Amino acid sequence: KRNKKRLIEATTRTDALADKLASLQNNLAQLRSPTEITLEAIRKIEENTYLSPTSPDKDTSKKLASYAGKTYRSQEGFTILSGRSKDENLELTFKVARGNDIWLHVKGRPGSHTIILLPPKKTASLDTLHDAATLCILHSGGKEWGKTEVDYTQRKYVKKIKNQTEVSYSANKTLVVTIEPERLK
């Protein structure tokens, strides 16, 4: 019975993915056609295919309104937040950020916590990670450090150390970043 149920579920998923693929191919053909396509039609396709940067949900919007730290937008449209003090860092990490948001910190030095707010079921590209890592180094006072290691992980792997203002984290990866003036612009 279990195998039959799994087979039915797999068939249903396969059919749904085939429909989605057909829809995407139809949208691509529409974009490539020589007929005039309006900006409104492109926006509609972006919304239907989830290819445009999404606006933060209501939960995040309320939290952002009360957050006093620095707020930036990546080229892909993701919101990047950076703390400037220990209080802002703790508020950002434990009150504003959600479990799957990306948390960044300069490796082995005290400094800024930086968060990339992600919509549900989305991931950040390497370019967005690079933007956030650059901001993390900048707000940690490392503009002149040269190559700097920045650790990143999902927010759910960051824990506060009891009775301290420091945090510990696990399941992290490391980026080696040099601040590029063009990227800061």
Coordinates of C-alpha atoms in Angstrom, one line a residue:
K1 CA 0.0 0.0 0.0
R2 CA 2.8 2.4 0.9
N3 CA 4.6 1.8 -2.4
K4 CA 1.3 2.4 -4.3
K5 CA 0.8 5.6 -2.4
R6 CA 4.3 6.8 -3.2
L7 CA 3.9 5.9 -6.8
I8 CA 0.7 8.0 -7.0
E9 CA 2.4 10.9 -5.3
A10 CA 5.4 10.7 -7.6
T11 CA 3.2 10.6 -10.6
T12 CA 1.2 13.6 -9.4
R13 CA 4.5 15.6 -8.8
T14 CA 5.8 14.6 -12.2
D15 CA 2.6 15.8 -13.9
A16 CA 2.7 19.1 -11.9
L17 CA 6.4 19.7 -12.9
A18 CA 5.6 18.9 -16.6
D19 CA 2.8 21.5 -16.5
K20 CA 5.1 24.0 -15.0
L21 CA 7.8 23.3 -17.6
A22 CA 5.3 23.7 -20.4
S23 CA 4.1 27.0 -18.9
L24 CA 7.7 28.3 -18.6
Q25 CA 8.5 27.3 -22.2
N26 CA 5.3 29.1 -23.3
N27 CA 6.5 32.2 -21.4
L28 CA 9.9 32.0 -23.0
A29 CA 8.5 31.6 -26.5
Q30 CA 6.3 34.7 -25.8
L31 CA 9.3 36.7 -24.7
R32 CA 11.3 35.7 -27.8
S33 CA 8.5 36.4 -30.3
P34 CA 9.1 39.4 -32.6
T35 CA 5.7 40.9 -31.6
E36 CA 5.7 43.8 -29.3
I37 CA 5.7 42.8 -25.7
T38 CA 4.9 45.4 -23.1
L39 CA 6.6 46.0 -19.8
E40 CA 3.4 45.1 -18.0
A41 CA 3.4 41.7 -19.8
I42 CA 7.0 41.1 -18.7
R43 CA 6.1 41.9 -15.1
K44 CA 3.1 39.6 -15.2
I45 CA 5.4 36.7 -16.4
E46 CA 7.9 37.5 -13.7
E47 CA 5.2 37.4 -11.0
N48 CA 3.7 34.1 -12.4
T49 CA 7.1 32.4 -12.6
Y50 CA 8.5 33.9 -9.3
L51 CA 11.5 35.2 -11.2
S52 CA 11.3 38.8 -9.9
P53 CA 12.5 39.8 -6.4
T54 CA 9.6 39.5 -4.1
S55 CA 8.6 42.0 -1.5
P56 CA 9.0 41.0 2.1
D57 CA 6.0 39.5 3.7
K58 CA 3.9 41.3 6.3
D59 CA 5.8 39.7 9.2
T60 CA 9.1 41.0 8.0
S61 CA 7.8 44.5 7.1
K62 CA 6.6 45.1 10.7
K63 CA 10.0 44.0 12.1
L64 CA 11.9 46.2 9.6
A65 CA 9.9 49.2 10.6
S66 CA 11.2 49.0 14.2
Y67 CA 14.8 48.0 13.2
A68 CA 17.2 50.9 13.6
G69 CA 20.3 49.4 11.8
K70 CA 21.5 49.8 8.3
T71 CA 19.3 48.5 5.4
Y72 CA 20.5 47.8 1.9
R73 CA 19.1 46.1 -1.2
S74 CA 21.2 43.7 -3.3
Q75 CA 21.2 43.8 -7.1
E76 CA 18.8 40.8 -7.1
G77 CA 16.4 42.8 -4.9
F78 CA 17.0 41.0 -1.6
T79 CA 17.1 43.0 1.6
I80 CA 20.4 43.1 3.5
L81 CA 20.5 44.3 7.1
S82 CA 23.6 45.2 9.0
G83 CA 24.0 45.8 12.8
R84 CA 26.3 48.6 14.0
S85 CA 26.5 47.8 17.7
K86 CA 26.1 44.8 20.0
D87 CA 22.4 45.7 20.7
E88 CA 21.6 46.1 17.1
N89 CA 23.4 42.8 16.3
L90 CA 21.3 40.9 18.9
E91 CA 18.1 42.5 17.8
L92 CA 18.8 41.8 14.2
T93 CA 19.9 38.2 14.7
F94 CA 17.2 37.1 17.2
K95 CA 14.2 39.4 16.6
V96 CA 14.3 40.3 12.9
A97 CA 15.8 37.3 11.2
R98 CA 14.0 34.1 10.5
G99 CA 15.4 30.6 10.5
N100 CA 16.3 30.3 6.8
D101 CA 17.7 33.8 6.4
I102 CA 21.4 34.0 5.8
W103 CA 23.5 35.2 8.7
L104 CA 27.1 36.6 8.1
H105 CA 29.9 37.6 10.4
V106 CA 33.7 38.3 10.0
K107 CA 35.6 35.2 11.0
G108 CA 37.6 35.5 14.3
R109 CA 37.0 39.2 15.0
P110 CA 34.3 41.1 16.7
G111 CA 32.1 43.0 14.3
S112 CA 28.8 43.5 12.6
H113 CA 26.1 40.8 12.2
T114 CA 24.7 40.9 8.7
I115 CA 21.5 39.2 7.5
I116 CA 20.1 38.5 4.0
L117 CA 16.3 38.3 4.3
L118 CA 15.1 35.6 2.0
P119 CA 11.5 34.9 0.9
P120 CA 10.3 31.4 1.7
K121 CA 11.8 28.6 -0.5
K122 CA 14.4 31.0 -2.0
T123 CA 18.2 31.0 -1.8
A124 CA 20.7 33.7 -2.2
S125 CA 23.1 33.7 -5.2
L126 CA 26.9 34.0 -4.8
D127 CA 26.6 37.6 -6.0
T128 CA 24.2 38.5 -3.2
L129 CA 26.4 36.7 -0.6
H130 CA 29.4 38.7 -1.9
D131 CA 27.4 42.0 -1.5
A132 CA 26.4 41.1 2.1
A133 CA 30.0 39.9 3.0
T134 CA 31.3 43.2 1.7
L135 CA 28.9 45.1 3.9
C136 CA 29.7 42.9 6.9
I137 CA 33.4 43.7 6.5
L138 CA 32.7 47.4 6.0
H139 CA 30.5 47.7 9.2
S140 CA 33.1 45.7 11.2
G141 CA 35.7 48.4 10.5
G142 CA 37.6 46.3 7.9
K143 CA 37.8 48.6 4.9
E144 CA 41.6 48.4 4.9
W145 CA 42.0 44.7 5.9
G146 CA 42.5 43.3 2.3
K147 CA 41.4 39.7 1.9
T148 CA 39.1 38.9 4.8
E149 CA 37.2 35.7 5.7
V150 CA 33.5 36.0 6.3
D151 CA 31.5 33.1 7.8
Y152 CA 27.9 32.5 6.7
T153 CA 25.2 30.1 7.8
Q154 CA 21.4 30.0 8.1
R155 CA 20.0 32.0 11.1
K156 CA 18.6 28.8 12.7
Y157 CA 22.2 27.6 13.4
V158 CA 23.1 30.8 15.4
K159 CA 22.7 30.5 19.2
K160 CA 23.2 33.1 21.9
I161 CA 25.7 32.2 24.6
K162 CA 24.0 32.3 28.0
N163 CA 24.6 35.5 30.0
Q164 CA 26.8 37.0 27.2
T165 CA 26.4 39.3 24.2
E166 CA 28.3 36.8 22.0
V167 CA 26.9 34.1 19.8
S168 CA 28.0 30.7 18.6
Y169 CA 27.2 29.2 15.2
S170 CA 27.5 26.0 13.3
A171 CA 27.0 24.5 9.8
N172 CA 28.9 27.5 8.4
K173 CA 30.7 28.1 5.2
T174 CA 33.4 30.7 4.6
L175 CA 33.9 33.4 1.9
V176 CA 37.2 35.1 1.3
V177 CA 36.3 38.7 0.3
T178 CA 38.2 41.9 -0.7
I179 CA 36.2 45.1 -0.6
E180 CA 35.6 46.4 -4.1
P181 CA 34.7 50.1 -4.3
E182 CA 32.4 49.4 -7.3
R183 CA 30.4 46.9 -5.3
L184 CA 29.9 49.4 -2.5
K185 CA 28.4 51.9 -5.0

